[in-house]
Coordinates of C-alpha atoms in Angstrom, one line a residue:
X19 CA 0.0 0.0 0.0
X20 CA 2.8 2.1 0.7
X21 CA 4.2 2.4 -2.4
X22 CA 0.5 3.7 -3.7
X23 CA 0.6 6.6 -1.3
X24 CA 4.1 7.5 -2.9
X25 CA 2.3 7.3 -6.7
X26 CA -0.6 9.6 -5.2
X27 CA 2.1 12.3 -4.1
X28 CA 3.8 12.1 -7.1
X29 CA 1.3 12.7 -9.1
X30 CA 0.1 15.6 -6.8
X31 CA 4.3 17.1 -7.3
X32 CA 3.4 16.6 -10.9
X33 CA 0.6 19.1 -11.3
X34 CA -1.3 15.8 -11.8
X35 CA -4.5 14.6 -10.2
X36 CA -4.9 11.3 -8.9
X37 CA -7.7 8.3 -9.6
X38 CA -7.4 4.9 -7.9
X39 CA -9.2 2.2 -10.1
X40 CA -9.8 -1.3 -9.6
X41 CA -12.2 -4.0 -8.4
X42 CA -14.0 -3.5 -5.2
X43 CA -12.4 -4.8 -1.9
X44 CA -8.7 -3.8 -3.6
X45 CA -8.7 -1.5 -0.2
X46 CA -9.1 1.6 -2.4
X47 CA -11.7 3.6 -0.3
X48 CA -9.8 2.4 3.1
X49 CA -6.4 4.0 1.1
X50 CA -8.1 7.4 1.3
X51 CA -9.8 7.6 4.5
X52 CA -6.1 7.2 5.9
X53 CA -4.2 9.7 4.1
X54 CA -7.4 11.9 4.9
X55 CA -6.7 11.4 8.3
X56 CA -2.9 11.4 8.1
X57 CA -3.4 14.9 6.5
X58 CA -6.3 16.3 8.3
X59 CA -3.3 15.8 11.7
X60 CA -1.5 18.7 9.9
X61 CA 1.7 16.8 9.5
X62 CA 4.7 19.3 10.8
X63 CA 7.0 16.8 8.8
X64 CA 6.9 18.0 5.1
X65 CA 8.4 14.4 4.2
X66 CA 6.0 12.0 2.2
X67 CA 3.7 9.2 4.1
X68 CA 3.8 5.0 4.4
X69 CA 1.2 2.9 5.3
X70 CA 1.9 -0.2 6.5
X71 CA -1.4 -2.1 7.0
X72 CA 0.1 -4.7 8.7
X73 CA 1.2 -2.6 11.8
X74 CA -2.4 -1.8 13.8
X75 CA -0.6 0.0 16.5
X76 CA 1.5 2.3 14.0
X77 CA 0.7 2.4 10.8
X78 CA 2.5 5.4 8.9
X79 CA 6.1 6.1 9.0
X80 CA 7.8 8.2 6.4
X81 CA 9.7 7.8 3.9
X82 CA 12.1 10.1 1.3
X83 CA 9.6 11.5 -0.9
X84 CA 8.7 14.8 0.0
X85 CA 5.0 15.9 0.5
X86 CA 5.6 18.6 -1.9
X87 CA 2.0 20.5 -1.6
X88 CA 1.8 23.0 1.1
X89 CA 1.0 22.2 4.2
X90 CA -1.6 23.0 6.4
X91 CA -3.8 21.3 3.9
X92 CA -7.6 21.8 4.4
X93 CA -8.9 18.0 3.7
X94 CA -12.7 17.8 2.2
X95 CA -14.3 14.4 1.8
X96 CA -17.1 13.9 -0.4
X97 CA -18.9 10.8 -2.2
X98 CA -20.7 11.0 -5.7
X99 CA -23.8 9.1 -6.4
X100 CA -26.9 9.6 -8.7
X101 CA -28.3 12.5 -7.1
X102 CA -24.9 14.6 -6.9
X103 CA -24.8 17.5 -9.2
X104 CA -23.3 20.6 -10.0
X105 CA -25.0 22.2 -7.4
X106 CA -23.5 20.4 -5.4
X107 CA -20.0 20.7 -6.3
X108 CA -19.6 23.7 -8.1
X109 CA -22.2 26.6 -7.5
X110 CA -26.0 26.2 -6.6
X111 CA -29.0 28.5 -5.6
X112 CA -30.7 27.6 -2.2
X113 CA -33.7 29.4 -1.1
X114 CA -33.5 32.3 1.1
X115 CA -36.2 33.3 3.3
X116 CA -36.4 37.1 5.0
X117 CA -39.4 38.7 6.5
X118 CA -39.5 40.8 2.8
X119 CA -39.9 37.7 0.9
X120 CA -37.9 34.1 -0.2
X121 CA -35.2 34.9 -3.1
X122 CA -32.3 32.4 -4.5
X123 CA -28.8 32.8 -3.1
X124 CA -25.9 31.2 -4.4
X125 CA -23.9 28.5 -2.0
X126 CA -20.7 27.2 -3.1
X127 CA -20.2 23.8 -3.5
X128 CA -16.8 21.3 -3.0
X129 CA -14.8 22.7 -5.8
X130 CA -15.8 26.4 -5.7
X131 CA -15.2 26.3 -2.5
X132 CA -11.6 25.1 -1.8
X133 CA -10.7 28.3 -4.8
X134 CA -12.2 30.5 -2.5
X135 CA -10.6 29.5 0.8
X136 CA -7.7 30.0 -0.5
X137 CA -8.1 33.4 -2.2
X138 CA -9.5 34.1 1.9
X139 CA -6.6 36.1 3.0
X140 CA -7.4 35.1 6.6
X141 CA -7.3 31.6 5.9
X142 CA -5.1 29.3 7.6
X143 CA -4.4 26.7 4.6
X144 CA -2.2 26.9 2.0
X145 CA -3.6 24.1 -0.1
X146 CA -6.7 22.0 -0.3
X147 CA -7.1 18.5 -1.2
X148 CA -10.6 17.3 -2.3
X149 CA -11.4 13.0 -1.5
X150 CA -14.1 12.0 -3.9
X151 CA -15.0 8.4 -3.2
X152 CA -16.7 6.0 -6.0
X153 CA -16.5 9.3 -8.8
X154 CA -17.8 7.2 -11.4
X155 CA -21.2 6.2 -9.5
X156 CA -22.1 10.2 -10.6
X157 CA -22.6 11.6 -13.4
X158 CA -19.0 12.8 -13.2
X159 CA -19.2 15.2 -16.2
X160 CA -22.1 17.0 -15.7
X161 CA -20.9 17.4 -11.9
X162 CA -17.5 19.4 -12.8
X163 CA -19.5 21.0 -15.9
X164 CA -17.6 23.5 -16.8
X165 CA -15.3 23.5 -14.3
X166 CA -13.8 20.2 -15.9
X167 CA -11.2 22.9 -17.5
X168 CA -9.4 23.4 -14.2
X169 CA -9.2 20.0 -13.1
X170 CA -6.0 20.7 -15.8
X171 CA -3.2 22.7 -13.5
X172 CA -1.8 24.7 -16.7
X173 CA -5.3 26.7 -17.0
X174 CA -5.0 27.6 -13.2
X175 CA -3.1 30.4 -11.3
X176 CA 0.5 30.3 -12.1
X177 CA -0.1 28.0 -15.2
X178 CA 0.9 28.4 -18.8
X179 CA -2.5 29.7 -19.7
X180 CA -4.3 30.5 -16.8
X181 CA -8.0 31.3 -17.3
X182 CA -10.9 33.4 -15.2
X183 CA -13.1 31.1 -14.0
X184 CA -16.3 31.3 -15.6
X185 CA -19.2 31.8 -12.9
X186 CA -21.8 33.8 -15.5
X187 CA -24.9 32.5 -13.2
X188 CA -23.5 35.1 -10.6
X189 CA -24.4 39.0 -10.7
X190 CA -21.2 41.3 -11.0
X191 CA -21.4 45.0 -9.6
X192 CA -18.1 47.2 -9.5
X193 CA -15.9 44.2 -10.5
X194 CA -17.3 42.2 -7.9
X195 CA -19.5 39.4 -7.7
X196 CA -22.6 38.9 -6.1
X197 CA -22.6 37.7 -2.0
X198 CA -21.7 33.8 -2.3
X199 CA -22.3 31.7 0.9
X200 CA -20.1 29.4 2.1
X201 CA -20.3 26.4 3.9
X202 CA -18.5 27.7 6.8
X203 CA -20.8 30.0 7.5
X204 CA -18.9 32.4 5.7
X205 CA -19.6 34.4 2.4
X206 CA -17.2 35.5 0.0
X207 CA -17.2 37.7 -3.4
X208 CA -15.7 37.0 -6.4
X209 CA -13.5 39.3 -8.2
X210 CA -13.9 39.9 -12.4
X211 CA -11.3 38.1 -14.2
X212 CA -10.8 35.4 -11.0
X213 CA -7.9 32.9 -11.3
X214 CA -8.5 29.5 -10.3
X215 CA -6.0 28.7 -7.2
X216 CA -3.2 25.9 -8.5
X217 CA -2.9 24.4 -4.5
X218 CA -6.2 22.4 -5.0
X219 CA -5.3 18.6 -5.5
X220 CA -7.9 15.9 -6.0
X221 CA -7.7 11.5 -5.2
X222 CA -10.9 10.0 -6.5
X223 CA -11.8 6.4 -6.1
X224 CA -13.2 4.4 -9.6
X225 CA -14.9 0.9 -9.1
X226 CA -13.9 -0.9 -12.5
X227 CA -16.8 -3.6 -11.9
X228 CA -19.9 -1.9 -11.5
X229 CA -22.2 -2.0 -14.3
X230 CA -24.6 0.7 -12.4
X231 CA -22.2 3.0 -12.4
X232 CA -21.6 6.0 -15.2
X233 CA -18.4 5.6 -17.0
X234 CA -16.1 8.5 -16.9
X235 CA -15.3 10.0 -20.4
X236 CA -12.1 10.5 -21.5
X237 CA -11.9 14.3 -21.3
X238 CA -12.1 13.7 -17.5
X239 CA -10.5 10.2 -17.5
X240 CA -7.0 12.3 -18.8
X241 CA -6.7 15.0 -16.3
X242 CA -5.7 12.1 -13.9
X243 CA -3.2 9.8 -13.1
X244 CA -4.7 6.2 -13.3
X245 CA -3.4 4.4 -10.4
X246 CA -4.4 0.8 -10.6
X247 CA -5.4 -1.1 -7.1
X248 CA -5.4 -4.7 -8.2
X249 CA -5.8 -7.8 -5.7
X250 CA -2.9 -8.1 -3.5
X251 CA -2.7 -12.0 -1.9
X252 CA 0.2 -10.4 0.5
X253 CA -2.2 -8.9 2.3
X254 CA -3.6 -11.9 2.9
X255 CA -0.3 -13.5 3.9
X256 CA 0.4 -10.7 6.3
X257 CA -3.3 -10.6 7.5
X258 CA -3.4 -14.2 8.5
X259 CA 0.2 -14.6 9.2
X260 CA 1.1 -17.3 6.9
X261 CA 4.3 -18.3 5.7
X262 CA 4.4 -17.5 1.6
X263 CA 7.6 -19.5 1.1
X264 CA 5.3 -23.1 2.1
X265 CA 2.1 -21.8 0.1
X266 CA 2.6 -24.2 -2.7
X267 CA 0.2 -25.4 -5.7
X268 CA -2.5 -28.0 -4.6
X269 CA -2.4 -31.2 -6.4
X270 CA -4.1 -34.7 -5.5
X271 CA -1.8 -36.2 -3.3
X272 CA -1.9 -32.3 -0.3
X273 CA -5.5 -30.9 -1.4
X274 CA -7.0 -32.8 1.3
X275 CA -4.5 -31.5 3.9
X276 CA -4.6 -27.8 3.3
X277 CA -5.3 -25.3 6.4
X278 CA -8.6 -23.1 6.5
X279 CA -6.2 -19.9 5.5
X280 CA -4.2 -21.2 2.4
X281 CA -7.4 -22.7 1.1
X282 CA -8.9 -19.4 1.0
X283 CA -5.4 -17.9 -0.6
X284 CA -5.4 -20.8 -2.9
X285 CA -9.4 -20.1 -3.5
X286 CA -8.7 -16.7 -4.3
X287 CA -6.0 -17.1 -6.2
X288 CA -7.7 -19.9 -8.2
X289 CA -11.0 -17.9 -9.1
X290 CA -9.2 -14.5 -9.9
X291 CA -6.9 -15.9 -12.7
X292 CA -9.9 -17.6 -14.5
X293 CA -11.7 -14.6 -14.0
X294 CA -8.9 -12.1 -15.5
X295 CA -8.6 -14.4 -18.2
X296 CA -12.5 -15.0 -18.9
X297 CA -13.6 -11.6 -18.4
X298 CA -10.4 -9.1 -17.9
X299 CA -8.5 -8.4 -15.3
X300 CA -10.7 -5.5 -13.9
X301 CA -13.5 -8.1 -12.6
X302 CA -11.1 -9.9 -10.5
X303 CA -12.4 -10.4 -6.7
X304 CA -10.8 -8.2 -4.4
X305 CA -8.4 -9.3 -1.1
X306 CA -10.8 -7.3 1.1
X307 CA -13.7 -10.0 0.8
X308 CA -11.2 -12.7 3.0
X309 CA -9.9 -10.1 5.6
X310 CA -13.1 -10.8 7.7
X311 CA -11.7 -14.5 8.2
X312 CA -9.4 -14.3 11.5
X313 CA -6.9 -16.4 12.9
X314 CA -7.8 -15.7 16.8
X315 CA -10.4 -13.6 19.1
X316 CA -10.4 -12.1 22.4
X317 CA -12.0 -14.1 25.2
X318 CA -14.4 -12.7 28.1
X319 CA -11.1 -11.5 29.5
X320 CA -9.7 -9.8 26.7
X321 CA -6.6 -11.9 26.1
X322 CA -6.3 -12.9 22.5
X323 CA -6.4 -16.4 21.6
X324 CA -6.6 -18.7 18.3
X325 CA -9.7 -19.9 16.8
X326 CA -10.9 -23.6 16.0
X327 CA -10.0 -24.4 13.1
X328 CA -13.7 -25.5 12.7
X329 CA -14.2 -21.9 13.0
X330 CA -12.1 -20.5 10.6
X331 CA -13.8 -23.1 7.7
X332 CA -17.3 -21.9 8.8
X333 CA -16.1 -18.0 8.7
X334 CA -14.9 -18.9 5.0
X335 CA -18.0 -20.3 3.6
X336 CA -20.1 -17.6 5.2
X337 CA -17.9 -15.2 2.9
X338 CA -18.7 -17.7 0.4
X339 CA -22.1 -17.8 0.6
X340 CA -22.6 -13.5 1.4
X341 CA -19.1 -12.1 -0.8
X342 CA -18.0 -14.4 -2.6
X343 CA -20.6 -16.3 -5.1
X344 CA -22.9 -13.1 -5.2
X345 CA -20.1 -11.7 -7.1
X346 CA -19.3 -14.3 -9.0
X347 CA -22.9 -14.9 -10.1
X348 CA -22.9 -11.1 -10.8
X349 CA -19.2 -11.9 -13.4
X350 CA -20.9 -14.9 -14.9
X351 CA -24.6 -13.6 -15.8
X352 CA -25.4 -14.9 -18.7
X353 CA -22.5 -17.7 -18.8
X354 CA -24.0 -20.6 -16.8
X355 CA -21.6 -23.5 -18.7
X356 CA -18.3 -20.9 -17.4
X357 CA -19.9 -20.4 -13.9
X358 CA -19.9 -24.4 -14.1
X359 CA -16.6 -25.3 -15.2
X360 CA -15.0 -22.7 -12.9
X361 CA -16.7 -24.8 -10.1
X362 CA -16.2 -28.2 -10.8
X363 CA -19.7 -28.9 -10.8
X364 CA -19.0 -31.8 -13.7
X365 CA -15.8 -33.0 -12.0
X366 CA -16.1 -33.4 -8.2
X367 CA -13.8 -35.3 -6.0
X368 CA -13.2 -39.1 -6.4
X369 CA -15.0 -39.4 -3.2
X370 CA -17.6 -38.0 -0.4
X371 CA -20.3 -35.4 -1.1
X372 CA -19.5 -32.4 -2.8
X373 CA -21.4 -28.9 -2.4
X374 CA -22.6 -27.6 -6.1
X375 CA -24.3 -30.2 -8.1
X376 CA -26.6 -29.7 -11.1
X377 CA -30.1 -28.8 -10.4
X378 CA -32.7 -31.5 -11.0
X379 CA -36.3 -32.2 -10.6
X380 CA -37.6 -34.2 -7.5
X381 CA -36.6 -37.5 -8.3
X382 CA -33.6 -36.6 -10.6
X383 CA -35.4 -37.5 -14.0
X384 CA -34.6 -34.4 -15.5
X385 CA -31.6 -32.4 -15.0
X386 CA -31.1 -28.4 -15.7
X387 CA -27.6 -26.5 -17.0
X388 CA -27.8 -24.7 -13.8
X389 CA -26.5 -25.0 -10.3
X390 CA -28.5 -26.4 -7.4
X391 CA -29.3 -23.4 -4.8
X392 CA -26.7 -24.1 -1.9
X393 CA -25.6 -22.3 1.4
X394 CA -22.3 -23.6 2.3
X395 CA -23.0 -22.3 5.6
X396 CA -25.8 -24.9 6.2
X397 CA -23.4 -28.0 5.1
X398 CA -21.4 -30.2 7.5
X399 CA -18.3 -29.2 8.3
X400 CA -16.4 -32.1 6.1
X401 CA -18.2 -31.0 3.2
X402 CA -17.2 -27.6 3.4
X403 CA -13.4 -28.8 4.0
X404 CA -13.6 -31.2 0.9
X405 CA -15.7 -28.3 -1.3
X406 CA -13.2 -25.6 -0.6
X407 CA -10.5 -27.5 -0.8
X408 CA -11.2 -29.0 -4.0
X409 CA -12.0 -25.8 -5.7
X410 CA -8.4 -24.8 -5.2
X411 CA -7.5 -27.5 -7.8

């Protein structure tokens, strides 16, 4: 993760913006909220951040790079969805009510706002950095409208062709524009011929499965850095403390002998690569859906101790049965026979009973190209052991 907080900062040394795409559970939102923090504590330090996920106690240390952008840096999170708009963002009217009467008022929104802290002489922050969580589940273009232009550093203040910004649904009177309200509490005026501020950086976060989402276009997608977040199985070797070096390929004479936790890895490993090579690499299933599986738990006394094994098998196929095969249902609509295949349905184990199994009518005289409804939750433990295990292969 570390070296992803380093490709954020370069970026933001750059002039560059920076978007994090990749498949859900890749830790892209949980990226965010801790550099949001770790800024947000006003760093005296103007060297760059680590995150080290493994380390609950400390979790950022620094390393060479420099945090180039000025510091204090005001943090602002916000999250798009299908009712964000410009408004919302950028500029918006919002009733006003007075004792002569209810008129419209302009409030700033995210974007407008950052600019105009920092043309606030009395502010405290030299730069502003704006968190936009899941940008593509809003209608990103009409959200930046016009103000897509100076998401592009060269068109701001101090760039090679800086522009006024172009607020014409504001009244100007003397050069200056009508009252704006702020969310502060505090109003501000804009002055003819206003310079967008350069100090204003933006991460985003991009989900590259989602159908429901809106795509980004590409006059948006190219005023930012693309910084993929693919599934990391390290995490998962740190998270459960395993030892990589002994994770090794199942084959017929160990599958029956692997532990709950390199299962899992195995299982995770297994289903992304025939996903990545079905689909694309984009729908692959992110680390995040196995973190929930623990090695220990604290007792009534608070001391930490290690969980049955037992446990640990029933933890896994309740991600199975509320993660897992939701999404991979979701992958395969449409594509029973791949869904199939990718589950040994028409190859199970030499022997015992094995969890997916062709649906058939009561009776079994006629059989359908479609999986049996399961909850590997329900099953008995040694067919969970000999399901999982098997679909490692």
């Amino acid at each position: 993760m570390s070296e992803k907080i380093n490709d954020i900062l370069s970026s933001w040394k750059s002039g560059r913006n920076a978007l994090l795409y990749g498949p859900p559970a890749t830790g892209k939102t949980r990226l965010i909220s801790e550099l949001f923090e770790a800024l947000r504590s006003r760093p005296k330090s103007d060297r760059g951040i680590l995150l080290d996920v493994t380390d609950a106690q400390k979790p950022f240390s620094r390393p060479e790079l420099d945090i180039t952008i000025p510091l204090p840096a005001k943090v602002v999170w916000t999250t798009f969805h299908q009712s964000y708009g410009y408004e919302d963002f950028v500029l918006g009217l919002r009733p006003d009510i007075t004792a002569s009467g209810t008129s419209l008022k302009p409030w700033s929104g995210v974007f407008l706002d950052a600019a105009l802290e920092l043309a606030d002489s009395n502010s405290e922050y030299r730069s502003v950095v704006i968190f936009i969580d899941e940008i593509n589940r809003g209608n990103a273009a009409r959200i930046f409208g016009e103000f897509m232009t100076f998401l592009d550093f060269d068109y701001r203040e101090g760039g090679s062709v800086p522009l006024p910004v172009p607020l014409r649904q504001l009244a100007y009177e003397k050069g200056l524009s009508e009252e704006i309200r702020r969310p502060s509490s505090k109003t501000a005026k804009i002055p003819d011929g206003f310079t967008f501020p350069r100090h204003i950086y933006i991460v985003a976060t991009m989900n590259s499965v989602d159908r429901a989402a809106v795509p980004i276009d590409s006059a948006l997608a190219r005023r930012f850095d693309r910084i993929e977040m693919r599934p990391n199985l390290n995490v998962l070797v740190s998270h459960w403390g395993l030892d990589a070096a002994s994770i090794t390929a199942p084959n017929t004479d160990n599958w029956e002998t692997l532990t709950p936790f390199h299962t899992a890895y195995l299982l995770l490993d297994r289903l992304n690569v025939a996903i990545a090579s079905d689909l694309g690499p984009e729908f692959e299933l992110g680390h995040g859906l196995l973190t929930p599986i623990r090695t220990s738990k604290f007792d009534d006394t608070g001391t930490e101790i290690p969980i049955e094994e037992k446990f640990a098998w029933r933890s896994l196929a309740k991600a199975w049965d509320d993660v897992l095969f939701p999404q991979l249902e979701d992958r395969y609509s449409g594509r029973p026979d791949q869904l199939l295949e990718l589950l040994h349905v028409e190859s199970p184990p030499p022997t015992g009973d094995y969890a997916w199994a062709l649906r058939t009518t009561t009776g079994g005289t006629v059989t359908a190209r479609t999986l049996a409804p399961v909850r590997m939750s329900e099953l008995d433990i040694d067919v969970i052991k000999r399901s999982f295990r098997w679909l490692t292969m």
